Amino acid sequence: MEEIKLTKEYKNVWELINEEEKNNILNFAEYYKDFISSAKTERLSVKESLKIAKEKGFTEFKTDQKLKPGDRIYFINKNKNIILYIIGKNDIEKGIKILAAHIDSPRIDLKPNPMYEDGNLCLFDTHYYGGIKKYQWTTIPLALYGVMLNKENKIIEIGIGDDQNDPVFYISDLLIHLAKDQMNKTLAEGVSAEKLNIIIGSIPLIKNTENNNEKDKQKNNLSIKENILKILNEKYEISEEDFVGAEIEAVPAGKARDVGFDRSLILGYGHDDRSCSYAALRAITDINQVPEKTLCVALVDKEEIGSYGNTGLESNFFEYTLLEVFNSLKGEVNILSFKRMLNSSLGISADVTAGFDPTYAEVHDKKNTYFINKGVGIKKYTGSRGKSGASDANAEFISKLRNFLSSKNIIWQSGELGKVDQGGGGTVAFLLARYNMEIIDMGVPVLSMHSPLEVISKADLYMTYKAYKAFLEDFNI
Ligand code: MN
Ligand code: MN
């Protein structure tokens, strides 16, 4: 008689897989590294995701389009969200399956009037975005990405710092020799938000002045800024006023790289949450058959600041796309029928979780954490303190999901973000929970989350992709 195992032990992915699966893991990581090396902002994530979607037969939904099973469509919102659907065979009122991930990451934004000159340098004044440890963003090469519009409303796309021949940008830190006062401050105060100033140049504009009087000297004091503006005007046809309203983001320069002698890990900017958004995108675009249920992947902006605004999941846009799809399939929108669809839908909040870091073991409960290489992380609840702000998945749903994943040989683990009362965090899960659908958090464990360069495991990334794809393809309750 076979002995029944009563204990649960999470295993290392690398111990459990065959040669073919190892190659799958390594190959998937190569595509992912390319993706995050280019998709460094929410806008660029939409752009790169769109490329992949188009290659896999997705087309933009047209108002009044008559949808039928097998159709592959997408919606784009303000160039910062992309929502993809594959239409299923079943009556949509019976519910759909949704993966939601975010494509914004912590970064340094520019202030509306960013440019100034001081101490023979020209700098950008900044305002950080998302939860960061400010000191981590100093003394690293930065790239600038984003858009600004000039006086003719022409959209100028900025992307500088990642090409081999590009210059980079830099936030200085105080030399240790003069850091006595700074070193006595807390980590939170050692580098304050107003010290995150980006160096952008130092050569003054040389003017032909006949006699160098006091007035001219004063003018010359401002001339580094003028010189930079001249360079920017020549390259981008912009002037200083055009920074008002611009969306320029300073992000770490450089490509994603392998970490370790065994190349098992990936270092990169924005694993939170582009690892899960890429895995979700690949999961839906790699599906070739016509699914039973309609499938949806929503890649959204502004999660890092609470999902507010018209490009966050709080916006009506996601619901609008559901209504368009529903209306196209049913020929009308009956509100009760629409709510029945939502009640019967299944969702995954595809977001990263904290990976166990042995160097900071004290913040984790080792029995309830996510270890590197132990597979995709399932998280019943998020939140902080006494589960405040948590979206708490239902036992019935989790049970079916874990048994399903195991039946598909998808290696998963479950735990909590960290020790109780140590901190916490949320995801977009609560926004989907509002629709009354079943929803759970599931994603990749990350080391050094929200730092300029985060680390994930190739094995965990691949298991996450497999879990998302299997969920879309086969999962049912
Ligand atoms: Mn996240
Ligand atoms: Mn985050």
CSV table of C-alpha atoms and ligand atoms in Angstrom, one decimal:
chain,number,residue,atom,x,y,z
A,1,MET,CA,0.0,0.0,0.0
A,2,GLU,CA,1.3,3.4,-0.9
A,3,GLU,CA,2.0,5.5,2.1
A,4,ILE,CA,0.0,8.8,2.2
A,5,LYS,CA,2.1,11.8,2.9
A,6,LEU,CA,0.5,14.0,5.5
A,7,THR,CA,3.1,16.8,5.7
A,8,LYS,CA,3.6,19.5,3.2
A,9,GLU,CA,7.0,20.6,2.2
A,10,TYR,CA,7.7,23.1,-0.5
A,11,LYS,CA,10.4,21.8,-2.9
A,12,ASN,CA,13.0,23.5,-5.0
A,13,VAL,CA,11.9,23.7,-8.6
A,14,TRP,CA,15.3,22.7,-9.9
A,15,GLU,CA,15.1,19.4,-8.0
A,16,LEU,CA,11.8,18.4,-9.6
A,17,ILE,CA,12.1,19.2,-13.2
A,18,ASN,CA,13.5,17.4,-16.3
A,19,GLU,CA,16.0,18.7,-18.9
A,20,GLU,CA,13.3,20.0,-21.2
A,21,GLU,CA,11.7,22.0,-18.4
A,22,LYS,CA,15.1,23.5,-17.5
A,23,ASN,CA,15.5,24.7,-21.1
A,24,ASN,CA,12.0,26.1,-21.0
A,25,ILE,CA,12.9,28.1,-17.9
A,26,LEU,CA,16.1,29.5,-19.4
A,27,ASN,CA,14.5,30.3,-22.7
A,28,PHE,CA,11.5,32.1,-21.2
A,29,ALA,CA,14.0,34.2,-19.1
A,30,GLU,CA,15.7,35.4,-22.3
A,31,TYR,CA,12.5,36.8,-23.7
A,32,TYR,CA,11.6,38.4,-20.4
A,33,LYS,CA,15.0,40.1,-20.1
A,34,ASP,CA,14.5,41.7,-23.5
A,35,PHE,CA,11.0,42.8,-22.5
A,36,ILE,CA,12.0,44.5,-19.2
A,37,SER,CA,15.1,46.0,-20.7
A,38,SER,CA,12.8,48.0,-23.1
A,39,ALA,CA,9.6,48.3,-21.1
A,40,LYS,CA,10.9,50.6,-18.4
A,41,THR,CA,7.7,52.8,-18.1
A,42,GLU,CA,4.0,52.1,-18.2
A,43,ARG,CA,3.8,53.7,-21.7
A,44,LEU,CA,6.7,51.5,-23.0
A,45,SER,CA,5.2,48.5,-21.4
A,46,VAL,CA,2.0,49.1,-23.4
A,47,LYS,CA,4.1,49.6,-26.5
A,48,GLU,CA,6.1,46.4,-26.0
A,49,SER,CA,3.0,44.4,-25.0
A,50,LEU,CA,1.2,45.6,-28.0
A,51,LYS,CA,4.0,44.3,-30.3
A,52,ILE,CA,3.7,40.8,-28.8
A,53,ALA,CA,-0.1,40.9,-28.9
A,54,LYS,CA,-0.2,42.0,-32.6
A,55,GLU,CA,2.3,39.2,-33.5
A,56,LYS,CA,-0.1,36.8,-31.8
A,57,GLY,CA,-3.2,37.9,-33.8
A,58,PHE,CA,-4.8,40.5,-31.4
A,59,THR,CA,-6.5,43.4,-33.1
A,60,GLU,CA,-7.9,46.6,-31.6
A,61,PHE,CA,-11.6,46.4,-30.7
A,62,LYS,CA,-13.7,48.6,-32.9
A,63,THR,CA,-17.0,50.1,-31.6
A,64,ASP,CA,-19.9,48.0,-32.8
A,65,GLN,CA,-17.6,45.1,-33.7
A,66,LYS,CA,-19.5,41.8,-33.7
A,67,LEU,CA,-17.4,39.5,-31.5
A,68,LYS,CA,-17.5,35.7,-31.8
A,69,PRO,CA,-15.7,32.9,-30.0
A,70,GLY,CA,-12.0,32.8,-30.8
A,71,ASP,CA,-11.7,36.6,-31.4
A,72,ARG,CA,-8.6,38.2,-30.0
A,73,ILE,CA,-8.9,41.8,-29.2
A,74,TYR,CA,-7.4,44.6,-27.1
A,75,PHE,CA,-8.3,48.0,-25.7
A,76,ILE,CA,-5.8,50.7,-25.0
A,77,ASN,CA,-6.4,53.5,-22.5
A,78,LYS,CA,-4.4,56.7,-22.8
A,79,ASN,CA,-1.3,54.7,-23.8
A,80,LYS,CA,-1.0,53.5,-20.2
A,81,ASN,CA,-3.3,50.5,-20.0
A,82,ILE,CA,-3.8,47.6,-22.3
A,83,ILE,CA,-6.6,45.1,-21.8
A,84,LEU,CA,-6.7,42.0,-23.9
A,85,TYR,CA,-9.5,39.5,-24.4
A,86,ILE,CA,-9.9,36.1,-26.1
A,87,ILE,CA,-13.6,35.4,-26.6
A,88,GLY,CA,-14.7,32.1,-25.3
A,89,LYS,CA,-17.4,29.6,-26.5
A,90,ASN,CA,-19.6,29.8,-23.4
A,91,ASP,CA,-22.3,32.3,-22.6
A,92,ILE,CA,-20.4,35.3,-21.1
A,93,GLU,CA,-23.1,35.5,-18.4
A,94,LYS,CA,-21.5,32.4,-16.9
A,95,GLY,CA,-18.4,34.4,-16.1
A,96,ILE,CA,-15.0,35.2,-17.5
A,97,LYS,CA,-11.4,34.7,-16.2
A,98,ILE,CA,-9.2,37.6,-15.5
A,99,LEU,CA,-5.5,38.2,-14.8
A,100,ALA,CA,-4.7,41.8,-13.7
A,101,ALA,CA,-1.2,43.1,-13.3
A,102,HIS,CA,0.4,46.5,-13.1
A,103,ILE,CA,2.9,48.0,-15.5
A,104,ASP,CA,4.0,51.0,-13.4
A,105,SER,CA,7.1,50.8,-11.1
A,106,PRO,CA,8.6,53.0,-8.5
A,107,ARG,CA,10.8,55.7,-10.1
A,108,ILE,CA,11.8,59.4,-10.0
A,109,ASP,CA,9.5,61.8,-11.8
A,110,LEU,CA,10.4,65.4,-12.7
A,111,LYS,CA,8.7,68.4,-11.1
A,112,PRO,CA,6.6,70.7,-13.3
A,113,ASN,CA,9.3,73.3,-13.4
A,114,PRO,CA,12.3,71.0,-13.0
A,115,MET,CA,15.3,72.7,-14.6
A,116,TYR,CA,17.6,74.9,-12.6
A,117,GLU,CA,21.3,75.8,-12.3
A,118,ASP,CA,23.4,75.8,-9.2
A,119,GLY,CA,27.1,75.5,-8.4
A,120,ASN,CA,28.1,75.3,-12.0
A,121,LEU,CA,25.8,72.4,-12.7
A,122,CYS,CA,22.4,72.1,-14.3
A,123,LEU,CA,19.9,69.9,-12.5
A,124,PHE,CA,16.4,68.5,-12.6
A,125,ASP,CA,14.3,68.9,-9.5
A,126,THR,CA,12.3,65.7,-8.9
A,127,HIS,CA,9.3,64.1,-7.2
A,128,TYR,CA,9.6,60.4,-6.5
A,129,TYR,CA,6.8,58.0,-7.5
A,130,GLY,CA,5.8,55.0,-5.4
A,131,GLY,CA,7.4,53.6,-2.3
A,132,ILE,CA,11.2,54.0,-2.4
A,133,LYS,CA,14.2,54.1,-0.1
A,134,LYS,CA,15.5,57.4,-1.5
A,135,TYR,CA,19.2,56.8,-0.8
A,136,GLN,CA,19.1,53.8,-3.1
A,137,TRP,CA,18.5,56.1,-6.1
A,138,THR,CA,21.7,58.1,-5.7
A,139,THR,CA,25.0,57.4,-7.5
A,140,ILE,CA,23.6,55.0,-10.1
A,141,PRO,CA,23.3,55.7,-13.9
A,142,LEU,CA,19.8,56.8,-14.8
A,143,ALA,CA,18.0,56.9,-18.1
A,144,LEU,CA,15.1,59.3,-18.9
A,145,TYR,CA,12.0,58.1,-20.6
A,146,GLY,CA,8.7,59.7,-21.3
A,147,VAL,CA,6.7,62.1,-23.4
A,148,MET,CA,6.4,65.9,-23.5
A,149,LEU,CA,4.3,68.1,-25.8
A,150,ASN,CA,5.6,71.3,-27.3
A,151,LYS,CA,3.6,74.5,-28.1
A,152,GLU,CA,2.3,72.9,-31.3
A,153,ASN,CA,1.0,70.0,-29.1
A,154,LYS,CA,3.4,67.7,-30.9
A,155,ILE,CA,4.2,64.6,-28.9
A,156,ILE,CA,7.9,64.3,-28.3
A,157,GLU,CA,9.1,60.9,-27.1
A,158,ILE,CA,12.1,61.0,-24.8
A,159,GLY,CA,14.3,57.9,-24.4
A,160,ILE,CA,17.9,58.5,-23.5
A,161,GLY,CA,20.4,56.6,-21.3
A,162,ASP,CA,20.1,53.0,-22.5
A,163,ASP,CA,21.8,53.1,-25.8
A,164,GLN,CA,25.6,52.3,-25.6
A,165,ASN,CA,26.3,55.8,-27.0
A,166,ASP,CA,23.8,57.7,-24.8
A,167,PRO,CA,24.8,59.8,-21.9
A,168,VAL,CA,23.2,58.9,-18.5
A,169,PHE,CA,22.0,61.0,-15.7
A,170,TYR,CA,23.0,61.0,-12.0
A,171,ILE,CA,21.8,61.8,-8.5
A,172,SER,CA,24.8,62.6,-6.3
A,173,ASP,CA,25.3,61.6,-2.7
A,174,LEU,CA,27.5,63.2,0.0
A,175,LEU,CA,31.1,62.1,0.2
A,176,ILE,CA,31.8,60.0,3.3
A,177,HIS,CA,34.5,62.5,4.3
A,178,LEU,CA,31.8,65.2,5.0
A,179,ALA,CA,28.9,62.9,5.9
A,180,LYS,CA,29.2,63.1,9.7
A,181,ASP,CA,25.8,64.7,10.1
A,182,GLN,CA,24.1,62.6,7.4
A,183,MET,CA,25.5,59.4,8.9
A,184,ASN,CA,23.8,60.2,12.2
A,185,LYS,CA,20.4,60.5,10.5
A,186,THR,CA,18.0,57.6,10.0
A,187,LEU,CA,18.0,55.8,6.7
A,188,ALA,CA,14.7,57.4,5.9
A,189,GLU,CA,16.1,60.9,6.5
A,190,GLY,CA,19.7,60.5,5.3
A,191,VAL,CA,18.7,61.3,1.7
A,192,SER,CA,15.5,63.3,1.7
A,193,ALA,CA,13.2,63.7,-1.3
A,194,GLU,CA,14.4,67.2,-2.0
A,195,LYS,CA,17.9,65.9,-2.3
A,196,LEU,CA,17.0,63.7,-5.3
A,197,ASN,CA,18.3,66.2,-7.9
A,198,ILE,CA,19.4,64.8,-11.2
A,199,ILE,CA,22.6,66.2,-12.8
A,200,ILE,CA,22.0,67.0,-16.5
A,201,GLY,CA,24.9,69.1,-17.6
A,202,SER,CA,27.6,71.6,-16.8
A,203,ILE,CA,28.8,73.5,-19.9
A,204,PRO,CA,27.7,77.2,-20.1
A,205,LEU,CA,26.4,78.8,-23.3
A,206,ILE,CA,29.2,80.9,-24.5
A,207,LYS,CA,27.9,84.3,-25.6
A,208,ASN,CA,29.7,87.0,-27.6
A,209,THR,CA,29.8,89.8,-25.1
A,210,GLU,CA,31.9,92.8,-26.0
A,211,ASN,CA,32.5,94.1,-22.5
A,212,ASN,CA,31.9,91.7,-19.7
A,213,ASN,CA,29.9,94.1,-17.4
A,214,GLU,CA,28.0,93.1,-14.2
A,215,LYS,CA,24.7,92.5,-16.1
A,216,ASP,CA,26.4,90.1,-18.6
A,217,LYS,CA,28.1,88.2,-15.8
A,218,GLN,CA,24.7,87.7,-14.1
A,219,LYS,CA,23.4,86.4,-17.4
A,220,ASN,CA,26.3,84.0,-17.7
A,221,ASN,CA,25.4,82.6,-14.3
A,222,LEU,CA,22.3,81.2,-15.9
A,223,SER,CA,23.8,80.0,-19.1
A,224,ILE,CA,24.4,76.3,-18.4
A,225,LYS,CA,20.6,75.9,-18.2
A,226,GLU,CA,20.3,77.9,-21.5
A,227,ASN,CA,22.9,75.7,-23.1
A,228,ILE,CA,21.0,72.5,-22.1
A,229,LEU,CA,17.8,74.1,-23.3
A,230,LYS,CA,19.5,74.9,-26.6
A,231,ILE,CA,20.6,71.2,-26.9
A,232,LEU,CA,17.1,70.0,-26.1
A,233,ASN,CA,15.5,72.4,-28.5
A,234,GLU,CA,17.8,71.3,-31.3
A,235,LYS,CA,17.1,67.6,-30.6
A,236,TYR,CA,13.4,67.7,-29.5
A,237,GLU,CA,12.0,71.1,-30.5
A,238,ILE,CA,11.1,71.9,-27.0
A,239,SER,CA,11.5,74.8,-24.6
A,240,GLU,CA,11.5,75.1,-20.8
A,241,GLU,CA,7.7,75.7,-20.6
A,242,ASP,CA,7.1,72.3,-22.2
A,243,PHE,CA,8.3,70.5,-19.1
A,244,VAL,CA,5.0,71.6,-17.5
A,245,GLY,CA,2.8,68.5,-17.8
A,246,ALA,CA,5.6,66.4,-19.2
A,247,GLU,CA,5.8,62.8,-18.1
A,248,ILE,CA,9.5,62.2,-17.9
A,249,GLU,CA,10.6,59.3,-15.6
A,250,ALA,CA,14.1,58.7,-14.4
A,251,VAL,CA,14.7,55.0,-14.2
A,252,PRO,CA,17.9,52.9,-13.8
A,253,ALA,CA,19.9,52.7,-17.0
A,254,GLY,CA,21.1,49.4,-18.4
A,255,LYS,CA,19.7,46.1,-19.4
A,256,ALA,CA,18.5,43.2,-17.3
A,257,ARG,CA,21.3,40.7,-16.5
A,258,ASP,CA,21.8,37.2,-15.1
A,259,VAL,CA,22.9,36.9,-11.5
A,260,GLY,CA,25.0,34.1,-10.1
A,261,PHE,CA,27.6,31.7,-11.5
A,262,ASP,CA,24.7,29.4,-12.4
A,263,ARG,CA,22.8,32.3,-14.0
A,264,SER,CA,19.7,31.2,-12.1
A,265,LEU,CA,18.5,34.7,-11.2
A,266,ILE,CA,17.6,37.9,-13.1
A,267,LEU,CA,18.6,41.4,-12.0
A,268,GLY,CA,16.5,44.2,-13.5
A,269,TYR,CA,14.5,47.3,-13.0
A,270,GLY,CA,10.7,46.9,-12.4
A,271,HIS,CA,10.2,43.1,-11.8
A,272,ASP,CA,7.4,44.6,-9.6
A,273,ASP,CA,5.3,44.1,-11.5
A,274,ARG,CA,6.6,43.6,-15.0
A,275,SER,CA,7.5,40.0,-14.2
A,276,CYS,CA,3.9,39.2,-13.6
A,277,SER,CA,2.6,41.5,-16.3
A,278,TYR,CA,4.9,39.8,-18.9
A,279,ALA,CA,3.9,36.3,-17.6
A,280,ALA,CA,0.2,37.3,-17.9
A,281,LEU,CA,0.7,38.8,-21.3
A,282,ARG,CA,2.5,35.7,-22.5
A,283,ALA,CA,-0.1,33.4,-20.9
A,284,ILE,CA,-3.0,34.9,-22.9
A,285,THR,CA,-1.1,35.5,-26.2
A,286,ASP,CA,0.3,31.9,-26.1
A,287,ILE,CA,-3.2,30.4,-26.0
A,288,ASN,CA,-4.1,29.1,-29.4
A,289,GLN,CA,-7.3,27.2,-29.0
A,290,VAL,CA,-10.7,28.8,-28.5
A,291,PRO,CA,-11.3,28.8,-24.8
A,292,GLU,CA,-14.5,27.8,-23.0
A,293,LYS,CA,-14.7,31.0,-21.0
A,294,THR,CA,-13.8,34.5,-22.2
A,295,LEU,CA,-10.3,35.4,-21.0
A,296,CYS,CA,-9.0,38.8,-20.1
A,297,VAL,CA,-5.6,40.2,-19.2
A,298,ALA,CA,-5.6,43.7,-17.8
A,299,LEU,CA,-2.3,45.5,-17.6
A,300,VAL,CA,-2.8,48.7,-15.7
A,301,ASP,CA,-1.0,51.8,-14.4
A,302,LYS,CA,-0.8,53.6,-11.1
A,303,GLU,CA,-0.9,50.6,-8.8
A,304,GLU,CA,2.2,51.8,-7.0
A,305,ILE,CA,0.3,55.0,-5.8
A,306,GLY,CA,-3.0,53.3,-5.0
A,307,SER,CA,-4.5,52.6,-8.5
A,308,TYR,CA,-6.0,56.1,-8.5
A,309,GLY,CA,-6.6,58.2,-11.6
A,310,ASN,CA,-8.0,57.4,-15.0
A,311,THR,CA,-5.2,55.0,-15.9
A,312,GLY,CA,-5.3,53.0,-12.6
A,313,LEU,CA,-7.6,50.1,-12.0
A,314,GLU,CA,-9.9,52.5,-10.1
A,315,SER,CA,-10.8,54.1,-13.4
A,316,ASN,CA,-14.0,53.1,-15.2
A,317,PHE,CA,-11.9,51.9,-18.2
A,318,PHE,CA,-11.7,48.3,-17.2
A,319,GLU,CA,-15.4,48.1,-16.6
A,320,TYR,CA,-16.0,49.9,-19.9
A,321,THR,CA,-14.1,47.2,-21.8
A,322,LEU,CA,-16.1,44.5,-20.1
A,323,LEU,CA,-19.3,46.3,-21.1
A,324,GLU,CA,-18.2,46.6,-24.7
A,325,VAL,CA,-17.4,42.8,-24.9
A,326,PHE,CA,-20.6,41.9,-23.1
A,327,ASN,CA,-22.7,44.2,-25.3
A,328,SER,CA,-21.1,42.8,-28.5
A,329,LEU,CA,-21.7,39.2,-27.5
A,330,LYS,CA,-25.2,39.6,-26.0
A,331,GLY,CA,-26.5,42.4,-28.4
A,332,GLU,CA,-27.4,44.5,-25.3
A,333,VAL,CA,-26.4,45.2,-21.8
A,334,ASN,CA,-28.8,43.9,-19.2
A,335,ILE,CA,-27.4,45.1,-15.9
A,336,LEU,CA,-28.5,42.1,-14.0
A,337,SER,CA,-27.1,39.7,-16.6
A,338,PHE,CA,-23.8,41.8,-16.5
A,339,LYS,CA,-23.6,41.5,-12.7
A,340,ARG,CA,-24.3,37.8,-12.9
A,341,MET,CA,-21.3,37.5,-15.2
A,342,LEU,CA,-19.1,39.4,-12.7
A,343,ASN,CA,-20.4,37.2,-9.8
A,344,SER,CA,-19.3,34.1,-11.7
A,345,SER,CA,-15.9,35.4,-12.8
A,346,LEU,CA,-12.6,34.2,-11.5
A,347,GLY,CA,-9.6,36.6,-11.1
A,348,ILE,CA,-6.0,36.5,-10.3
A,349,SER,CA,-4.2,39.6,-9.1
A,350,ALA,CA,-0.9,39.0,-10.8
A,351,ASP,CA,1.5,40.8,-8.6
A,352,VAL,CA,4.9,40.0,-7.1
A,353,THR,CA,5.5,39.1,-3.4
A,354,ALA,CA,8.5,39.4,-1.2
A,355,GLY,CA,11.1,36.7,-1.6
A,356,PHE,CA,12.8,35.4,1.6
A,357,ASP,CA,16.1,37.1,2.0
A,358,PRO,CA,18.5,35.2,4.3
A,359,THR,CA,20.4,38.5,5.0
A,360,TYR,CA,17.2,40.0,6.4
A,361,ALA,CA,15.7,36.8,7.8
A,362,GLU,CA,14.4,38.6,10.8
A,363,VAL,CA,11.5,40.2,8.9
A,364,HIS,CA,10.2,36.9,7.5
A,365,ASP,CA,8.4,34.0,9.2
A,366,LYS,CA,10.4,31.1,7.7
A,367,LYS,CA,7.3,28.9,7.8
A,368,ASN,CA,5.2,31.4,5.9
A,369,THR,CA,7.4,33.1,3.4
A,370,TYR,CA,8.3,32.8,-0.3
A,371,PHE,CA,11.6,31.2,-1.1
A,372,ILE,CA,13.5,31.8,-4.2
A,373,ASN,CA,13.1,28.8,-6.6
A,374,LYS,CA,10.1,27.3,-4.8
A,375,GLY,CA,7.8,28.3,-7.5
A,376,VAL,CA,4.9,30.7,-8.0
A,377,GLY,CA,3.7,32.4,-4.8
A,378,ILE,CA,0.0,32.1,-3.8
A,379,LYS,CA,-1.1,34.7,-1.3
A,380,LYS,CA,-4.5,34.2,0.4
A,381,TYR,CA,-4.5,37.8,1.8
A,382,THR,CA,-2.5,41.0,1.6
A,383,GLY,CA,-2.8,44.0,3.9
A,384,SER,CA,-1.0,44.9,7.1
A,385,ARG,CA,-1.4,44.6,10.9
A,386,GLY,CA,-4.7,42.7,11.6
A,387,LYS,CA,-5.2,42.1,7.9
A,388,SER,CA,-6.2,45.8,7.5
A,389,GLY,CA,-6.8,46.6,3.8
A,390,ALA,CA,-6.6,42.9,2.9
A,391,SER,CA,-8.3,41.3,0.0
A,392,ASP,CA,-8.8,37.8,1.5
A,393,ALA,CA,-9.4,35.0,-1.0
A,394,ASN,CA,-12.0,32.4,-0.1
A,395,ALA,CA,-11.0,28.9,1.1
A,396,GLU,CA,-13.0,27.1,-1.5
A,397,PHE,CA,-11.4,29.1,-4.3
A,398,ILE,CA,-7.8,28.6,-3.0
A,399,SER,CA,-8.4,25.0,-2.4
A,400,LYS,CA,-9.5,24.3,-6.0
A,401,LEU,CA,-6.7,26.5,-7.4
A,402,ARG,CA,-3.9,24.7,-5.4
A,403,ASN,CA,-5.2,21.3,-6.3
A,404,PHE,CA,-5.5,22.3,-9.9
A,405,LEU,CA,-1.9,23.7,-10.0
A,406,SER,CA,-0.5,20.5,-8.5
A,407,SER,CA,-2.4,18.4,-11.0
A,408,LYS,CA,-0.7,20.4,-13.8
A,409,ASN,CA,2.8,19.9,-12.2
A,410,ILE,CA,3.1,23.6,-11.5
A,411,ILE,CA,5.3,24.2,-8.5
A,412,TRP,CA,3.7,26.7,-6.1
A,413,GLN,CA,4.3,27.9,-2.6
A,414,SER,CA,2.2,29.9,-0.1
A,415,GLY,CA,3.0,32.3,2.7
A,416,GLU,CA,2.8,35.9,3.7
A,417,LEU,CA,4.7,39.0,2.7
A,418,GLY,CA,6.6,39.2,6.0
A,419,LYS,CA,6.1,38.8,9.7
A,420,VAL,CA,2.9,40.0,11.3
A,421,ASP,CA,3.1,43.7,12.2
A,422,GLN,CA,6.4,44.1,10.3
A,423,GLY,CA,4.7,46.1,7.5
A,424,GLY,CA,2.6,45.0,4.6
A,425,GLY,CA,1.2,46.0,1.3
A,426,GLY,CA,-1.7,45.7,-1.1
A,427,THR,CA,-2.3,44.9,-4.7
A,428,VAL,CA,-5.1,45.5,-7.2
A,429,ALA,CA,-7.0,42.5,-5.8
A,430,PHE,CA,-9.4,44.6,-3.8
A,431,LEU,CA,-10.6,46.4,-6.9
A,432,LEU,CA,-11.5,43.2,-8.6
A,433,ALA,CA,-13.0,41.8,-5.4
A,434,ARG,CA,-15.4,44.7,-5.5
A,435,TYR,CA,-17.1,43.0,-8.5
A,436,ASN,CA,-17.7,40.0,-6.2
A,437,MET,CA,-15.6,37.7,-8.4
A,438,GLU,CA,-13.3,35.1,-6.8
A,439,ILE,CA,-9.9,36.7,-6.7
A,440,ILE,CA,-6.5,35.7,-5.3
A,441,ASP,CA,-3.0,37.1,-5.4
A,442,MET,CA,-0.4,35.0,-7.2
A,443,GLY,CA,3.0,35.9,-8.5
A,444,VAL,CA,6.8,36.0,-8.5
A,445,PRO,CA,8.8,36.3,-5.3
A,446,VAL,CA,11.2,39.3,-5.5
A,447,LEU,CA,14.4,40.3,-3.6
A,448,SER,CA,15.0,44.0,-2.9
A,449,MET,CA,11.5,44.9,-4.0
A,450,HIS,CA,11.1,48.6,-5.0
A,451,SER,CA,14.9,49.1,-5.2
A,452,PRO,CA,16.3,50.4,-8.5
A,453,LEU,CA,17.5,46.8,-9.3
A,454,GLU,CA,15.4,43.9,-8.1
A,455,VAL,CA,16.1,40.2,-8.3
A,456,ILE,CA,13.9,37.3,-9.2
A,457,SER,CA,14.4,33.6,-10.0
A,458,LYS,CA,14.1,32.3,-13.6
A,459,ALA,CA,12.4,29.2,-12.2
A,460,ASP,CA,9.8,31.2,-10.3
A,461,LEU,CA,9.1,33.4,-13.3
A,462,TYR,CA,8.5,30.4,-15.5
A,463,MET,CA,6.2,28.7,-12.9
A,464,THR,CA,4.2,31.9,-12.7
A,465,TYR,CA,3.8,32.0,-16.5
A,466,LYS,CA,2.7,28.3,-16.4
A,467,ALA,CA,0.3,28.9,-13.6
A,468,TYR,CA,-1.3,31.9,-15.3
A,469,LYS,CA,-1.6,30.0,-18.6
A,470,ALA,CA,-3.1,26.9,-17.0
A,471,PHE,CA,-5.5,29.1,-15.1
A,472,LEU,CA,-6.7,30.7,-18.4
A,473,GLU,CA,-6.8,27.5,-20.3
A,474,ASP,CA,-8.2,24.9,-18.0
A,475,PHE,CA,-9.1,26.2,-14.5
A,476,ASN,CA,-12.7,26.0,-13.4
A,477,ILE,CA,-14.6,25.8,-10.2
B,1,MN,MN,3.3,45.2,-7.3
B,2,MN,MN,5.1,47.6,-5.7
